[in-house]
PDB file of C-alpha atoms in Angstrom:
ATOM      1  CA  MET A 354      74.065  -1.780 -34.447  1.00 70.00           C
ATOM      2  CA  LYS A 355      75.563  -0.060 -31.391  1.00 69.00           C
ATOM      3  CA  LEU A 356      74.374   3.305 -32.637  1.00 70.00           C
ATOM      4  CA  ARG A 357      70.852   1.972 -33.244  1.00 68.00           C
ATOM      5  CA  THR A 358      70.704   0.447 -29.747  1.00 69.00           C
ATOM      6  CA  THR A 359      71.877   3.679 -28.154  1.00 70.00           C
ATOM      7  CA  VAL A 360      69.246   5.705 -30.011  1.00 62.00           C
ATOM      8  CA  GLN A 361      66.446   3.304 -28.953  1.00 67.00           C
ATOM      9  CA  ILE A 362      67.502   3.426 -25.299  1.00 69.00           C
ATOM     10  CA  SER A 363      67.688   7.222 -25.272  1.00 68.00           C
ATOM     11  CA  SER A 364      64.301   7.584 -26.977  1.00 65.00           C
ATOM     12  CA  ALA A 365      62.730   5.193 -24.481  1.00 57.00           C
ATOM     13  CA  MET A 366      64.128   7.169 -21.546  1.00 58.00           C
ATOM     14  CA  GLN A 367      62.893  10.492 -22.947  1.00 57.00           C
ATOM     15  CA  LYS A 368      59.416   9.159 -23.864  1.00 51.00           C
ATOM     16  CA  LYS A 369      56.680  10.681 -21.669  1.00 49.00           C
ATOM     17  CA  PRO A 370      53.712   8.681 -20.398  1.00 50.00           C
ATOM     18  CA  THR A 371      50.581   9.133 -22.436  1.00 51.00           C
ATOM     19  CA  LEU A 372      47.843  11.156 -20.804  1.00 48.00           C
ATOM     20  CA  LYS A 373      44.495   9.539 -20.192  1.00 50.00           C
ATOM     21  CA  ARG A 374      41.445  11.295 -21.551  1.00 52.00           C
ATOM     22  CA  GLU A 375      38.322  10.924 -19.428  1.00 52.00           C
ATOM     23  CA  ASP A 376      34.786  10.884 -20.697  1.00 55.00           C
ATOM     24  CA  SER A 377      32.842  13.717 -19.018  1.00 55.00           C
ATOM     25  CA  PHE A 378      29.478  11.964 -19.539  1.00 53.00           C
ATOM     26  CA  LEU A 379      30.579   8.714 -17.921  1.00 53.00           C
ATOM     27  CA  LYS A 380      32.331  10.631 -15.156  1.00 54.00           C
ATOM     28  CA  ARG A 381      28.965  11.905 -13.860  1.00 52.00           C
ATOM     29  CA  PHE A 382      27.651   8.406 -13.238  1.00 51.00           C
ATOM     30  CA  SER A 383      30.936   6.826 -12.144  1.00 51.00           C
ATOM     31  CA  THR A 384      31.439   5.896  -8.494  1.00 50.00           C
ATOM     32  CA  ARG A 385      35.202   5.226  -8.903  1.00 50.00           C
ATOM     33  CA  GLN A 386      37.426   7.641  -6.978  1.00 48.00           C
ATOM     34  CA  THR A 387      40.372   8.943  -9.034  1.00 48.00           C
ATOM     35  CA  PRO A 388      43.621   9.737  -7.185  1.00 47.00           C
ATOM     36  CA  ALA A 389      44.589  13.365  -6.802  1.00 43.00           C
ATOM     37  CA  THR A 390      47.984  12.840  -8.464  1.00 44.00           C
ATOM     38  CA  GLN A 391      46.520  11.483 -11.676  1.00 45.00           C
ATOM     39  CA  GLU A 392      47.111  13.756 -14.636  1.00 41.00           C
ATOM     40  CA  THR A 393      44.319  14.322 -17.144  1.00 44.00           C
ATOM     41  CA  ILE A 394      43.887  16.601 -20.104  1.00 41.00           C
ATOM     42  CA  GLU A 395      40.668  18.144 -18.699  1.00 45.00           C
ATOM     43  CA  ASP A 396      41.936  19.163 -15.254  1.00 46.00           C
ATOM     44  CA  THR A 397      45.580  20.071 -15.495  1.00 47.00           C
ATOM     45  CA  GLY A 398      45.464  22.708 -12.779  1.00 49.00           C
ATOM     46  CA  SER A 399      42.439  24.431 -14.253  1.00 54.00           C
ATOM     47  CA  GLU A 400      40.124  26.104 -11.722  1.00 54.00           C
ATOM     48  CA  ASP A 401      37.074  25.813 -13.991  1.00 60.00           C
ATOM     49  CA  ALA A 402      37.477  22.080 -14.291  1.00 60.00           C
ATOM     50  CA  SER A 403      37.729  21.660 -10.500  1.00 64.00           C
ATOM     51  CA  ALA A 404      34.648  23.829  -9.981  1.00 63.00           C
ATOM     52  CA  ASP A 405      32.683  21.739 -12.477  1.00 62.00           C
ATOM     53  CA  ALA A 406      33.829  18.593 -10.726  1.00 62.00           C
ATOM     54  CA  ASN A 407      32.603  19.914  -7.356  1.00 61.00           C
ATOM     55  CA  ILE A 408      29.234  20.823  -8.858  1.00 63.00           C
ATOM     56  CA  ASN A 409      28.921  17.357 -10.356  1.00 62.00           C
ATOM     57  CA  ILE A 410      29.770  15.770  -7.008  1.00 66.00           C
ATOM     58  CA  LYS A 411      27.118  17.850  -5.227  1.00 57.00           C
ATOM     59  CA  LYS A 412      24.514  16.998  -7.850  1.00 56.00           C
ATOM     60  CA  ARG A 413      25.336  13.323  -7.552  1.00 59.00           C
ATOM     61  CA  CYS A 414      25.094  13.405  -3.749  1.00 57.00           C
ATOM     62  CA  ARG A 415      21.731  15.137  -3.966  1.00 57.00           C
ATOM     63  CA  TYR A 416      20.546  12.584  -6.522  1.00 54.00           C
ATOM     64  CA  LEU A 417      21.577   9.696  -4.268  1.00 55.00           C
ATOM     65  CA  GLN A 418      19.787  11.237  -1.290  1.00 56.00           C
ATOM     66  CA  GLU A 419      16.585  11.679  -3.310  1.00 57.00           C
ATOM     67  CA  ARG A 420      16.883   8.129  -4.597  1.00 66.00           C
ATOM     68  CA  ARG A 421      17.176   6.716  -1.084  1.00 70.00           C
ATOM     69  CA  SER A 422      14.056   8.566   0.094  1.00 77.00           C
ATOM     70  CA  VAL A 423      11.928   7.261  -2.810  1.00 86.00           C
ATOM     71  CA  VAL A 424       9.969   4.067  -2.128  1.00 87.00           C
ATOM     72  CA  ASN A 425      10.631   1.395  -4.727  1.00 86.00           C
ATOM     73  CA  PRO A 426       7.565  -0.828  -5.340  1.00 88.00           C
ATOM     74  CA  ASP A 427       9.863  -3.826  -5.772  1.00 86.00           C
ATOM     75  CA  GLU A 428      11.571  -3.487  -2.384  1.00 88.00           C
ATOM     76  CA  ASN A 429      10.666  -5.206   0.877  1.00 91.00           C
ATOM     77  CA  PHE A 430       9.677  -1.965   2.623  1.00 92.00           C
ATOM     78  CA  TYR A 431       6.749  -1.473   0.242  1.00 93.00           C
ATOM     79  CA  PHE A 432       5.677  -5.080   0.758  1.00 94.00           C
ATOM     80  CA  TYR A 433       5.684  -4.858   4.573  1.00 94.00           C
ATOM     81  CA  TRP A 434       3.964  -1.485   4.500  1.00 95.00           C
ATOM     82  CA  LEU A 435       1.108  -2.913   2.409  1.00 95.00           C
ATOM     83  CA  MET A 436       0.882  -5.796   4.869  1.00 95.00           C
ATOM     84  CA  ALA A 437       0.418  -3.415   7.826  1.00 95.00           C
ATOM     85  CA  LEU A 438      -2.059  -1.367   5.808  1.00 95.00           C
ATOM     86  CA  THR A 439      -4.062  -4.481   4.914  1.00 96.00           C
ATOM     87  CA  ILE A 440      -4.344  -5.406   8.602  1.00 96.00           C
ATOM     88  CA  CYS A 441      -5.866  -1.986   9.320  1.00 95.00           C
ATOM     89  CA  ILE A 442      -8.311  -2.382   6.427  1.00 95.00           C
ATOM     90  CA  LEU A 443      -9.398  -5.833   7.609  1.00 95.00           C
ATOM     91  CA  TYR A 444      -9.873  -4.462  11.118  1.00 95.00           C
ATOM     92  CA  ASN A 445     -12.508  -2.057   9.792  1.00 94.00           C
ATOM     93  CA  LEU A 446     -14.131  -4.700   7.591  1.00 94.00           C
ATOM     94  CA  TRP A 447     -14.552  -7.199  10.439  1.00 94.00           C
ATOM     95  CA  THR A 448     -15.306  -5.039  13.484  1.00 93.00           C
ATOM     96  CA  LEU A 449     -17.485  -2.121  12.352  1.00 93.00           C
ATOM     97  CA  ILE A 450     -20.553  -4.182  11.486  1.00 92.00           C
ATOM     98  CA  VAL A 451     -20.255  -6.217  14.717  1.00 92.00           C
ATOM     99  CA  ARG A 452     -20.024  -3.103  16.857  1.00 92.00           C
ATOM    100  CA  GLN A 453     -23.044  -1.674  15.063  1.00 91.00           C
ATOM    101  CA  SER A 454     -25.103  -4.846  15.494  1.00 90.00           C
ATOM    102  CA  PHE A 455     -24.199  -5.433  19.150  1.00 90.00           C
ATOM    103  CA  PRO A 456     -24.039  -2.101  21.020  1.00 88.00           C
ATOM    104  CA  GLU A 457     -23.079  -3.852  24.249  1.00 89.00           C
ATOM    105  CA  LEU A 458     -19.811  -4.878  22.587  1.00 88.00           C
ATOM    106  CA  GLN A 459     -19.121  -1.241  21.744  1.00 87.00           C
ATOM    107  CA  GLN A 460     -20.045  -0.030  25.222  1.00 88.00           C
ATOM    108  CA  SER A 461     -17.994  -2.642  27.063  1.00 88.00           C
ATOM    109  CA  VAL A 462     -14.551  -1.372  25.966  1.00 90.00           C
ATOM    110  CA  PRO A 463     -15.036   2.040  24.291  1.00 89.00           C
ATOM    111  CA  ARG A 464     -11.473   3.185  24.924  1.00 91.00           C
ATOM    112  CA  PHE A 465     -10.022   0.148  23.218  1.00 93.00           C
ATOM    113  CA  TRP A 466     -12.117   0.727  20.091  1.00 93.00           C
ATOM    114  CA  LEU A 467     -11.244   4.424  20.123  1.00 91.00           C
ATOM    115  CA  ILE A 468      -7.508   3.695  20.267  1.00 94.00           C
ATOM    116  CA  CYS A 469      -7.785   1.171  17.422  1.00 94.00           C
ATOM    117  CA  ASP A 470      -9.779   3.589  15.270  1.00 93.00           C
ATOM    118  CA  ILE A 471      -7.298   6.423  15.780  1.00 93.00           C
ATOM    119  CA  SER A 472      -4.357   4.095  15.078  1.00 94.00           C
ATOM    120  CA  THR A 473      -5.825   2.941  11.768  1.00 95.00           C
ATOM    121  CA  ASP A 474      -6.562   6.538  10.763  1.00 94.00           C
ATOM    122  CA  ILE A 475      -2.945   7.487  11.462  1.00 95.00           C
ATOM    123  CA  VAL A 476      -1.775   4.610   9.257  1.00 95.00           C
ATOM    124  CA  PHE A 477      -4.071   5.804   6.463  1.00 95.00           C
ATOM    125  CA  VAL A 478      -2.631   9.333   6.702  1.00 94.00           C
ATOM    126  CA  LEU A 479       0.918   7.974   6.593  1.00 95.00           C
ATOM    127  CA  ASP A 480      -0.022   5.941   3.543  1.00 94.00           C
ATOM    128  CA  ILE A 481      -0.691   9.185   1.658  1.00 94.00           C
ATOM    129  CA  LEU A 482       2.862  10.317   2.460  1.00 93.00           C
ATOM    130  CA  VAL A 483       4.224   6.959   1.331  1.00 93.00           C
ATOM    131  CA  GLN A 484       2.378   7.173  -1.970  1.00 93.00           C
ATOM    132  CA  LEU A 485       3.716  10.690  -2.527  1.00 91.00           C
ATOM    133  CA  ARG A 486       7.229   9.149  -2.414  1.00 90.00           C
ATOM    134  CA  THR A 487       6.479   5.933  -4.311  1.00 90.00           C
ATOM    135  CA  GLY A 488       8.388   5.620  -7.572  1.00 87.00           C
ATOM    136  CA  TYR A 489       6.898   4.568 -10.879  1.00 87.00           C
ATOM    137  CA  LEU A 490       8.224   3.566 -14.290  1.00 86.00           C
ATOM    138  CA  GLU A 491       8.361   6.052 -17.136  1.00 86.00           C
ATOM    139  CA  HIS A 492       9.688   4.777 -20.474  1.00 84.00           C
ATOM    140  CA  GLY A 493      11.135   1.801 -18.625  1.00 82.00           C
ATOM    141  CA  LEU A 494      13.060   3.924 -16.078  1.00 85.00           C
ATOM    142  CA  MET A 495      12.241   4.553 -12.421  1.00 85.00           C
ATOM    143  CA  VAL A 496      11.269   8.176 -11.684  1.00 85.00           C
ATOM    144  CA  TYR A 497      12.920   9.759  -8.629  1.00 84.00           C
ATOM    145  CA  ASP A 498      11.962  13.412  -9.097  1.00 85.00           C
ATOM    146  CA  ASP A 499       9.900  14.850  -6.217  1.00 84.00           C
ATOM    147  CA  LYS A 500       7.607  16.990  -8.357  1.00 88.00           C
ATOM    148  CA  LYS A 501       6.886  14.225 -10.849  1.00 90.00           C
ATOM    149  CA  LEU A 502       6.088  11.742  -8.082  1.00 90.00           C
ATOM    150  CA  ALA A 503       3.697  14.164  -6.358  1.00 90.00           C
ATOM    151  CA  CYS A 504       1.943  15.133  -9.602  1.00 92.00           C
ATOM    152  CA  HIS A 505       1.627  11.528 -10.692  1.00 91.00           C
ATOM    153  CA  TYR A 506      -0.075  10.562  -7.410  1.00 92.00           C
ATOM    154  CA  MET A 507      -2.337  13.614  -7.106  1.00 92.00           C
ATOM    155  CA  LYS A 508      -3.637  13.144 -10.658  1.00 92.00           C
ATOM    156  CA  SER A 509      -4.470   9.489 -10.072  1.00 91.00           C
ATOM    157  CA  ARG A 510      -7.690   7.850  -8.872  1.00 93.00           C
ATOM    158  CA  ASP A 511      -5.914   6.650  -5.713  1.00 93.00           C
ATOM    159  CA  PHE A 512      -5.599  10.187  -4.380  1.00 94.00           C
ATOM    160  CA  ILE A 513      -9.371  10.759  -4.659  1.00 94.00           C
ATOM    161  CA  LEU A 514     -10.102   7.475  -2.871  1.00 94.00           C
ATOM    162  CA  ASP A 515      -7.660   8.367  -0.106  1.00 93.00           C
ATOM    163  CA  LEU A 516      -9.350  11.731   0.436  1.00 93.00           C
ATOM    164  CA  ILE A 517     -12.769  10.056   0.636  1.00 93.00           C
ATOM    165  CA  THR A 518     -11.339   7.556   3.132  1.00 92.00           C
ATOM    166  CA  LEU A 519     -10.297  10.295   5.547  1.00 91.00           C
ATOM    167  CA  ILE A 520     -13.648  12.143   5.622  1.00 90.00           C
ATOM    168  CA  PRO A 521     -14.182  12.753   9.384  1.00 87.00           C
ATOM    169  CA  LEU A 522     -17.724  11.407   9.755  1.00 87.00           C
ATOM    170  CA  ASP A 523     -16.781  10.189  13.234  1.00 84.00           C
ATOM    171  CA  VAL A 524     -17.452  13.670  14.577  1.00 83.00           C
ATOM    172  CA  ILE A 525     -21.191  13.086  14.147  1.00 87.00           C
ATOM    173  CA  GLN A 526     -21.011  10.446  16.892  1.00 83.00           C
ATOM    174  CA  ILE A 527     -20.515  13.204  19.449  1.00 82.00           C
ATOM    175  CA  LYS A 528     -24.164  14.267  18.964  1.00 84.00           C
ATOM    176  CA  ILE A 529     -25.971  11.059  18.018  1.00 85.00           C
ATOM    177  CA  GLY A 530     -23.929   8.577  20.047  1.00 82.00           C
ATOM    178  CA  ALA A 531     -21.766   5.645  19.054  1.00 83.00           C
ATOM    179  CA  GLN A 532     -22.460   4.604  15.454  1.00 87.00           C
ATOM    180  CA  PRO A 533     -19.422   2.644  14.204  1.00 89.00           C
ATOM    181  CA  LEU A 534     -20.782   2.303  10.663  1.00 89.00           C
ATOM    182  CA  LEU A 535     -20.191   6.027  10.159  1.00 89.00           C
ATOM    183  CA  ARG A 536     -16.629   4.941   9.454  1.00 91.00           C
ATOM    184  CA  PHE A 537     -17.787   3.202   6.268  1.00 91.00           C
ATOM    185  CA  THR A 538     -15.614   5.556   4.193  1.00 92.00           C
ATOM    186  CA  ARG A 539     -12.585   3.537   5.371  1.00 93.00           C
ATOM    187  CA  PHE A 540     -13.782   0.757   3.085  1.00 93.00           C
ATOM    188  CA  PHE A 541     -12.592   2.762   0.052  1.00 93.00           C
ATOM    189  CA  LYS A 542      -9.050   1.816   1.067  1.00 93.00           C
ATOM    190  CA  VAL A 543      -9.643  -1.788  -0.035  1.00 94.00           C
ATOM    191  CA  TYR A 544      -7.810  -1.152  -3.319  1.00 94.00           C
ATOM    192  CA  ARG A 545      -4.523  -1.185  -1.408  1.00 94.00           C
ATOM    193  CA  SER A 546      -5.205  -4.642   0.002  1.00 94.00           C
ATOM    194  CA  VAL A 547      -5.931  -5.829  -3.554  1.00 94.00           C
ATOM    195  CA  ARG A 548      -2.448  -4.707  -4.566  1.00 93.00           C
ATOM    196  CA  PHE A 549      -1.004  -6.536  -1.589  1.00 94.00           C
ATOM    197  CA  TYR A 550      -2.835  -9.669  -2.749  1.00 94.00           C
ATOM    198  CA  TYR A 551      -1.213  -9.509  -6.195  1.00 94.00           C
ATOM    199  CA  ILE A 552       2.250  -8.853  -4.730  1.00 93.00           C
ATOM    200  CA  VAL A 553       1.965 -11.897  -2.451  1.00 94.00           C
ATOM    201  CA  GLU A 554       0.700 -13.964  -5.372  1.00 93.00           C
ATOM    202  CA  SER A 555       3.777 -13.043  -7.407  1.00 92.00           C
ATOM    203  CA  ARG A 556       6.175 -13.738  -4.529  1.00 91.00           C
ATOM    204  CA  THR A 557       4.811 -16.878  -2.953  1.00 90.00           C
ATOM    205  CA  VAL A 558       5.855 -20.388  -3.912  1.00 92.00           C
ATOM    206  CA  TRP A 559       2.244 -21.669  -3.654  1.00 93.00           C
ATOM    207  CA  PRO A 560       0.116 -19.156  -5.585  1.00 92.00           C
ATOM    208  CA  ASN A 561      -2.845 -21.555  -5.899  1.00 94.00           C
ATOM    209  CA  LEU A 562      -2.970 -22.048  -2.136  1.00 95.00           C
ATOM    210  CA  TRP A 563      -2.895 -18.284  -1.650  1.00 95.00           C
ATOM    211  CA  ARG A 564      -5.846 -17.869  -4.070  1.00 95.00           C
ATOM    212  CA  VAL A 565      -7.853 -20.493  -2.173  1.00 96.00           C
ATOM    213  CA  VAL A 566      -7.141 -18.843   1.185  1.00 95.00           C
ATOM    214  CA  ASN A 567      -8.128 -15.454  -0.210  1.00 95.00           C
ATOM    215  CA  LEU A 568     -11.382 -16.861  -1.641  1.00 96.00           C
ATOM    216  CA  ILE A 569     -12.288 -18.495   1.693  1.00 96.00           C
ATOM    217  CA  HIS A 570     -11.558 -15.216   3.470  1.00 95.00           C
ATOM    218  CA  ILE A 571     -13.894 -13.298   1.127  1.00 95.00           C
ATOM    219  CA  LEU A 572     -16.676 -15.838   1.683  1.00 96.00           C
ATOM    220  CA  LEU A 573     -16.253 -15.566   5.452  1.00 96.00           C
ATOM    221  CA  ILE A 574     -16.479 -11.767   5.297  1.00 95.00           C
ATOM    222  CA  LEU A 575     -19.668 -11.977   3.223  1.00 95.00           C
ATOM    223  CA  ALA A 576     -21.228 -14.487   5.639  1.00 95.00           C
ATOM    224  CA  HIS A 577     -20.183 -12.275   8.548  1.00 94.00           C
ATOM    225  CA  TRP A 578     -21.853  -9.193   7.040  1.00 94.00           C
ATOM    226  CA  PHE A 579     -25.033 -11.056   5.997  1.00 94.00           C
ATOM    227  CA  GLY A 580     -25.403 -12.495   9.486  1.00 92.00           C
ATOM    228  CA  CYS A 581     -25.024  -9.084  11.113  1.00 92.00           C
ATOM    229  CA  PHE A 582     -27.482  -7.504   8.667  1.00 91.00           C
ATOM    230  CA  TYR A 583     -30.005 -10.252   9.407  1.00 91.00           C
ATOM    231  CA  TYR A 584     -29.656  -9.561  13.118  1.00 90.00           C
ATOM    232  CA  LEU A 585     -30.192  -5.822  12.529  1.00 89.00           C
ATOM    233  CA  LEU A 586     -33.357  -6.500  10.504  1.00 88.00           C
ATOM    234  CA  SER A 587     -34.661  -8.838  13.189  1.00 87.00           C
ATOM    235  CA  GLU A 588     -33.930  -6.233  15.841  1.00 84.00           C
ATOM    236  CA  ALA A 589     -35.766  -3.595  13.806  1.00 82.00           C
ATOM    237  CA  GLU A 590     -38.868  -5.839  13.847  1.00 80.00           C
ATOM    238  CA  SER A 591     -38.445  -6.350  17.617  1.00 76.00           C
ATOM    239  CA  PHE A 592     -37.863 -10.073  17.037  1.00 70.00           C
ATOM    240  CA  GLN A 593     -41.629 -10.646  16.599  1.00 64.00           C
ATOM    241  CA  LEU A 594     -43.189 -13.474  14.602  1.00 54.00           C
ATOM    242  CA  GLU A 595     -45.873 -12.826  12.059  1.00 50.00           C
ATOM    243  CA  TYR A 596     -48.323 -15.101  13.920  1.00 44.00           C
ATOM    244  CA  GLU A 597     -49.076 -15.676  17.566  1.00 50.00           C
ATOM    245  CA  PRO A 598     -47.915 -19.058  18.920  1.00 52.00           C
ATOM    246  CA  PHE A 599     -51.434 -20.578  18.988  1.00 52.00           C
ATOM    247  CA  THR A 600     -52.317 -19.277  15.542  1.00 57.00           C
ATOM    248  CA  LEU A 601     -49.043 -20.598  14.185  1.00 53.00           C
ATOM    249  CA  LYS A 602     -49.824 -24.080  15.558  1.00 54.00           C
ATOM    250  CA  VAL A 603     -53.249 -24.065  13.897  1.00 58.00           C
ATOM    251  CA  GLU A 604     -51.757 -23.105  10.548  1.00 61.00           C
ATOM    252  CA  ILE A 605     -49.151 -25.862  10.780  1.00 57.00           C
ATOM    253  CA  TYR A 606     -51.882 -28.412  11.671  1.00 57.00           C
ATOM    254  CA  LYS A 607     -53.953 -27.376   8.645  1.00 61.00           C
ATOM    255  CA  ILE A 608     -50.984 -27.743   6.309  1.00 60.00           C
ATOM    256  CA  ILE A 609     -50.141 -31.210   7.644  1.00 59.00           C
ATOM    257  CA  SER A 610     -53.729 -32.429   7.595  1.00 61.00           C
ATOM    258  CA  SER A 611     -54.313 -31.269   4.033  1.00 62.00           C
ATOM    259  CA  SER A 612     -51.354 -33.305   2.832  1.00 58.00           C
ATOM    260  CA  LEU A 613     -52.683 -36.565   4.349  1.00 56.00           C
ATOM    261  CA  PRO A 614     -54.835 -38.911   2.212  1.00 58.00           C
ATOM    262  CA  PHE A 615     -57.417 -39.492   4.989  1.00 51.00           C
ATOM    263  CA  THR A 616     -58.402 -35.874   5.574  1.00 48.00           C
ATOM    264  CA  ASP A 617     -62.061 -36.813   6.301  1.00 50.00           C
ATOM    265  CA  SER A 618     -61.179 -38.600   9.512  1.00 46.00           C
TER     266      SER A 618
END
């Protein structure tokens, strides 16, 4: 028994700690920092293993930097950016037709309208840069590659609409004068406000209320445009009636008298 105990104690003292084998595939995606004194089978003083580790670290840092610069459609930045973009789109929808119908409104504060127009155009240009860095899902995974993101956007219908939006028809106003409706190409940007509508609908607690508000807003825009168009048509006809005042009174009297039962008197 004494001999057996002595042998067990000596074998326990001479037993070396087992080495931990690391998985090279999981090591690439691991964020855990391993101590420098830890012994592994893969890097036991080998220069090649340390060089591979440095390359993997650099690749991972580059991947994280690219991932931070990509706009995720599910994040708050994308939501607030669409909100600012929608405000610029609504500015063009509400003000262009009014400025065209009432030239005195355009001539009263031309600098203010010029600053607003340039500001909205700058936002539209920045939106192209944002869409070039907006991620999308491919086979259920978010794409972060620069070339894939750019190709995906430039091959889409959105890129064509954005190019049409930025056609500089405003330059024609230098020769013919102020014509705000020459900026009608900015209306092609409405598809972005539609996306903002669906994002708000998915986030809000009262989606039915949001649908009602959006419907009322559309009806108000239509009434606004119809009213301005009616004013433009009336202005084109110089606000003249079809009949002279006296002739109009005679016609009204004939209509009323024909409807009465005692027309002979």
